[in-house]
Backbone as a chain_set.jsonl record, in Angstrom:
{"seq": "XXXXXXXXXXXXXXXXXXXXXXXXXXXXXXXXXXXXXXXXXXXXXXXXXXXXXXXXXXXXXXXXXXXXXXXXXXXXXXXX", "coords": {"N": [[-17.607, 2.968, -4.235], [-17.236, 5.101, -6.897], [-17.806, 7.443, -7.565], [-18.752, 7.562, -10.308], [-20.608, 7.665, -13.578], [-22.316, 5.076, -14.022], [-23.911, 2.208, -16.179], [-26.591, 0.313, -15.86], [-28.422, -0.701, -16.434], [-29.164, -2.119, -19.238], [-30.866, -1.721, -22.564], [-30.87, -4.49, -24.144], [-31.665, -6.493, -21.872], [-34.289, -6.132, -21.066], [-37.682, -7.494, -20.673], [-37.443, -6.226, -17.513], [-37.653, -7.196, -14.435], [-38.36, -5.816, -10.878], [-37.565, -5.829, -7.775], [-38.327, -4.851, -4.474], [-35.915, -3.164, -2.734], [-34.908, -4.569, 0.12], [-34.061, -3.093, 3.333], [-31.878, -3.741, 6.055], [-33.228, -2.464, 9.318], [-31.764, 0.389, 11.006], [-29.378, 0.851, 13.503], [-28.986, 1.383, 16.756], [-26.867, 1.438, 17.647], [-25.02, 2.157, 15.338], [-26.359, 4.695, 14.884], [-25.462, 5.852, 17.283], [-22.652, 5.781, 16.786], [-22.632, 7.64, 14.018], [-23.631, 9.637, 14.947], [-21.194, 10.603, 16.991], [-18.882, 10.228, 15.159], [-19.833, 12.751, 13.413], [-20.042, 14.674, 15.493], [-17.288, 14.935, 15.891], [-15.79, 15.381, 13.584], [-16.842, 18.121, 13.63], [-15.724, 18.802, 15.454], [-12.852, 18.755, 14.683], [-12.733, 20.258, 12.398], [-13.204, 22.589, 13.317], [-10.965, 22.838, 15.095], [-9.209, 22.568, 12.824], [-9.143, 25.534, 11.634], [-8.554, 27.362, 13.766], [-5.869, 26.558, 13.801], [-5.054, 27.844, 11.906], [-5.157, 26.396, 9.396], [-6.789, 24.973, 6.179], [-9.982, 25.884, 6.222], [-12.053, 25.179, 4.663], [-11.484, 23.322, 3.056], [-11.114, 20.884, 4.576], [-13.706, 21.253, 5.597], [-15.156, 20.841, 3.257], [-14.148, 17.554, 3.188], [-14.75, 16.433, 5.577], [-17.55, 16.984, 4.54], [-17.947, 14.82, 2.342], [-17.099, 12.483, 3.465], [-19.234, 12.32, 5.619], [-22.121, 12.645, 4.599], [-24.072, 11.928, 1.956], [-23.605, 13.11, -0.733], [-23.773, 12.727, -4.27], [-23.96, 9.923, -4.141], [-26.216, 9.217, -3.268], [-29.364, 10.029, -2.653], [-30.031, 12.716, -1.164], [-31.46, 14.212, 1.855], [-31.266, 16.897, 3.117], [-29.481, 19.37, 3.385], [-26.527, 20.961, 4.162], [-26.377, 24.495, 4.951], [-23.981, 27.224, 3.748]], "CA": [[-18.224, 3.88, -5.176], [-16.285, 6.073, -6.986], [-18.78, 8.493, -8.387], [-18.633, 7.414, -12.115], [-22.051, 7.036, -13.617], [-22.399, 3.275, -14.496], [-24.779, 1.998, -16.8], [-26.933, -0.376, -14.331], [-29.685, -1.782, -16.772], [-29.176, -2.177, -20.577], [-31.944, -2.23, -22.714], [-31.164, -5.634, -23.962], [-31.925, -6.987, -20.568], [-35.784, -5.798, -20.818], [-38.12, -7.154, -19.69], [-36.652, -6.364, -16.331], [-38.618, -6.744, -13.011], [-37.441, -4.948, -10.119], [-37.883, -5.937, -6.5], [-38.258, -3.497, -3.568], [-34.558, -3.389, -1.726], [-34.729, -4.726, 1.546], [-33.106, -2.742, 4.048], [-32.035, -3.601, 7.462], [-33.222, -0.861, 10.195], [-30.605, 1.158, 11.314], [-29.043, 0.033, 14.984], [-28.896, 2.586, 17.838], [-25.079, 1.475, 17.922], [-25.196, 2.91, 14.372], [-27.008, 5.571, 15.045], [-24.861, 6.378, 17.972], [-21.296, 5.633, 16.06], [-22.68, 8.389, 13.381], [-23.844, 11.059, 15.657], [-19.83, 10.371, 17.415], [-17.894, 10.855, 14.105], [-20.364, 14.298, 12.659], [-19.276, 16.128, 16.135], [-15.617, 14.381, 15.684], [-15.945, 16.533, 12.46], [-17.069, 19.17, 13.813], [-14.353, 19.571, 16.511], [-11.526, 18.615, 13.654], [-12.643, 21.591, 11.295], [-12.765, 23.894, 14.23], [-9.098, 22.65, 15.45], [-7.749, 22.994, 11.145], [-9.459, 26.676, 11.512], [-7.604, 27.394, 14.872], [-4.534, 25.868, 13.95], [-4.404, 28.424, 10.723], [-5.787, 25.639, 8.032], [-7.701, 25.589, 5.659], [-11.342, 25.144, 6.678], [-13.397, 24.677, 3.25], [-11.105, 21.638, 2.796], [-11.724, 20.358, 5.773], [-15.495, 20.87, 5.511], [-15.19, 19.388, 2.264], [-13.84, 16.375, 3.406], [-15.865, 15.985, 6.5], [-18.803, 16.472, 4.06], [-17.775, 13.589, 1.81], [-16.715, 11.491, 4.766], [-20.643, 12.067, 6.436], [-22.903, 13.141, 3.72], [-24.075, 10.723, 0.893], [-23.793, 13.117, -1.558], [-22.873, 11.93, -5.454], [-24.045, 8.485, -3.773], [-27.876, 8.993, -2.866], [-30.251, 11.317, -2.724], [-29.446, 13.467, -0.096], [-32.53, 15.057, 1.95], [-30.872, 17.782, 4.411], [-28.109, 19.76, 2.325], [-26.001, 22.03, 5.08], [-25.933, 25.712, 4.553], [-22.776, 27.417, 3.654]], "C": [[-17.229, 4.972, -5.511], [-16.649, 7.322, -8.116], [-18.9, 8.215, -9.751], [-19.844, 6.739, -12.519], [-21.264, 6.108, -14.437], [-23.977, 3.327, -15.486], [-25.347, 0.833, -15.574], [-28.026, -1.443, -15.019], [-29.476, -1.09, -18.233], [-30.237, -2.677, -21.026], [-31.86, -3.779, -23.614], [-31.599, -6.752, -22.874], [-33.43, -7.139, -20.219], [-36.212, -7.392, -21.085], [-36.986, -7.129, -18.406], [-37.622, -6.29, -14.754], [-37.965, -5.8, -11.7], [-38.257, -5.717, -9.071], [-37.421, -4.981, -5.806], [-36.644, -3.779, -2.707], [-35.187, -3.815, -0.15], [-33.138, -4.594, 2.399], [-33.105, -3.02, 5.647], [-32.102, -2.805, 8.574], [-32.021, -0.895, 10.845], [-30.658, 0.704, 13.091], [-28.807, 1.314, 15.695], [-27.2, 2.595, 17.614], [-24.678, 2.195, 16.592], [-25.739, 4.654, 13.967], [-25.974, 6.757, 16.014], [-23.156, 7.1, 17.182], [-21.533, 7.489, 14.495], [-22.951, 9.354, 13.476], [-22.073, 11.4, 16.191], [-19.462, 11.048, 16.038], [-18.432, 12.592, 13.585], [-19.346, 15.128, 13.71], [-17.591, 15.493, 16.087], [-15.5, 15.479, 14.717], [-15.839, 17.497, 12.398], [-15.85, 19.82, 14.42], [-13.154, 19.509, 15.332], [-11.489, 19.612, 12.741], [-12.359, 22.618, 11.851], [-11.223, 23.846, 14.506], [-8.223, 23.295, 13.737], [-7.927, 25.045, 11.201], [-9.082, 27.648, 12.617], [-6.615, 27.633, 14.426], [-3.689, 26.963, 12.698], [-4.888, 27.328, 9.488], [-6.165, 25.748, 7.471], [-9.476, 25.024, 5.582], [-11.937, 24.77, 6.323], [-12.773, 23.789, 2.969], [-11.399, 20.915, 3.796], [-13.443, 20.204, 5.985], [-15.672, 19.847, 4.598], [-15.223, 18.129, 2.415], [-14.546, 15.705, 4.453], [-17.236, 15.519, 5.405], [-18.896, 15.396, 3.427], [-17.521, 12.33, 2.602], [-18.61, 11.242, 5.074], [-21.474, 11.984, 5.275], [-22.747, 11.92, 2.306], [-24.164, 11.593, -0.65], [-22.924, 12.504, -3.151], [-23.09, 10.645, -5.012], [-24.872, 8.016, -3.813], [-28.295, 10.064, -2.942], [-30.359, 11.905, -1.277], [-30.716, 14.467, 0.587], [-32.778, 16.393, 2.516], [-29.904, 18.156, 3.419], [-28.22, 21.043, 3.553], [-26.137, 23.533, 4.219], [-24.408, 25.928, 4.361], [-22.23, 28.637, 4.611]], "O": [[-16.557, 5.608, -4.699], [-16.046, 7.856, -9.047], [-19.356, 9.211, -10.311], [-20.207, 5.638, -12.105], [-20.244, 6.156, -15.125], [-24.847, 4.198, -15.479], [-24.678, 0.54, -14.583], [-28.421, -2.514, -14.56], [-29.572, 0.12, -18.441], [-30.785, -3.658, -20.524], [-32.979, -4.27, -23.759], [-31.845, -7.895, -23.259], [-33.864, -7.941, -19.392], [-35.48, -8.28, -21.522], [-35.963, -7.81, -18.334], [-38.113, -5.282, -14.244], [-36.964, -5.114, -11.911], [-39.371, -6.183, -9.313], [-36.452, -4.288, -6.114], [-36.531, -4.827, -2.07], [-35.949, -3.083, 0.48], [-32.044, -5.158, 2.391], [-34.014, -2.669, 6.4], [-31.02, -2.347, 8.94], [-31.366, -1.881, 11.184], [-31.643, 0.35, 13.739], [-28.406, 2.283, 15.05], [-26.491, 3.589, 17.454], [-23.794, 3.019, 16.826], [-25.493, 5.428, 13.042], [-25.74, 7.937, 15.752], [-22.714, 8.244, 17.079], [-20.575, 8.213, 14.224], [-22.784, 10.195, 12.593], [-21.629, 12.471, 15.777], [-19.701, 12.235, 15.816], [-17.614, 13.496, 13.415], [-18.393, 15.847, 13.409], [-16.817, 16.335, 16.543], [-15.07, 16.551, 15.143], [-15.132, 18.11, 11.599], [-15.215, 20.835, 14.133], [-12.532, 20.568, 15.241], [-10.417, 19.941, 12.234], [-11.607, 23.493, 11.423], [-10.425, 24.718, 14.163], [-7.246, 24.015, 13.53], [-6.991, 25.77, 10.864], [-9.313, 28.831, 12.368], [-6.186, 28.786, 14.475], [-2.481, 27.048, 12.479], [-4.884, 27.925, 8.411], [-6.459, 26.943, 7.461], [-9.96, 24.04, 5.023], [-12.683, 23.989, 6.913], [-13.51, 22.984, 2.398], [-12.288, 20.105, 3.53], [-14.127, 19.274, 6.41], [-16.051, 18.681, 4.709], [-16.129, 17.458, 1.921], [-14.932, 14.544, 4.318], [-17.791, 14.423, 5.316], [-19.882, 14.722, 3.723], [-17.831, 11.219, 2.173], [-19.179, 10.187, 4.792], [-21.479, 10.81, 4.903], [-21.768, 11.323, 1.857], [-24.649, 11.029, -1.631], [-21.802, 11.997, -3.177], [-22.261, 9.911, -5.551], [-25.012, 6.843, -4.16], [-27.65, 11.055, -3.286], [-30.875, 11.255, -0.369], [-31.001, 15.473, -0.063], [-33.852, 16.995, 2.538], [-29.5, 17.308, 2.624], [-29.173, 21.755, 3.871], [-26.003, 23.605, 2.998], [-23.607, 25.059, 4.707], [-21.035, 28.934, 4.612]]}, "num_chains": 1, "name": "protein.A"}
């Protein structure tokens, strides 16, 4: 994905039915692996903000790394 709205359904295409997505539930090992990388994150912004870096890039990039935003609908949005 590379953020660029797409067209997804042209109206020559109508009728169009839709079926519900089927998604497979999320795996503890998944679950686990994505709690791991956030505080990975966490400690790596603190270390660039330590080290003299610069930290709002570093958030940035964490946030795009974790965070679905520009991807999905996002239900939790961090403070600043």
């Amino acid at each position: 994905d590379d953020g660029k709205v797409r067209i997804y359904l042209h109206h020559s295409s109508l009728p169009y039915k839709t079926k519900a997505a089927v998604l497979a539930p999320i795996t503890m090992d998944e679950i686990v692996t994505a709690q791991r990388e956030w505080a990975d994150a966490i400690v790596s912004i603190s270390r660039t903000c330590i080290d003299g870096g610069n930290c709002v890039d570093a958030a940035a990039k964490a946030a795009d790394e974790l965070y679905g935003y520009g991807r999905t609908d996002v239900l939790f949005k961090p403070t600043k």
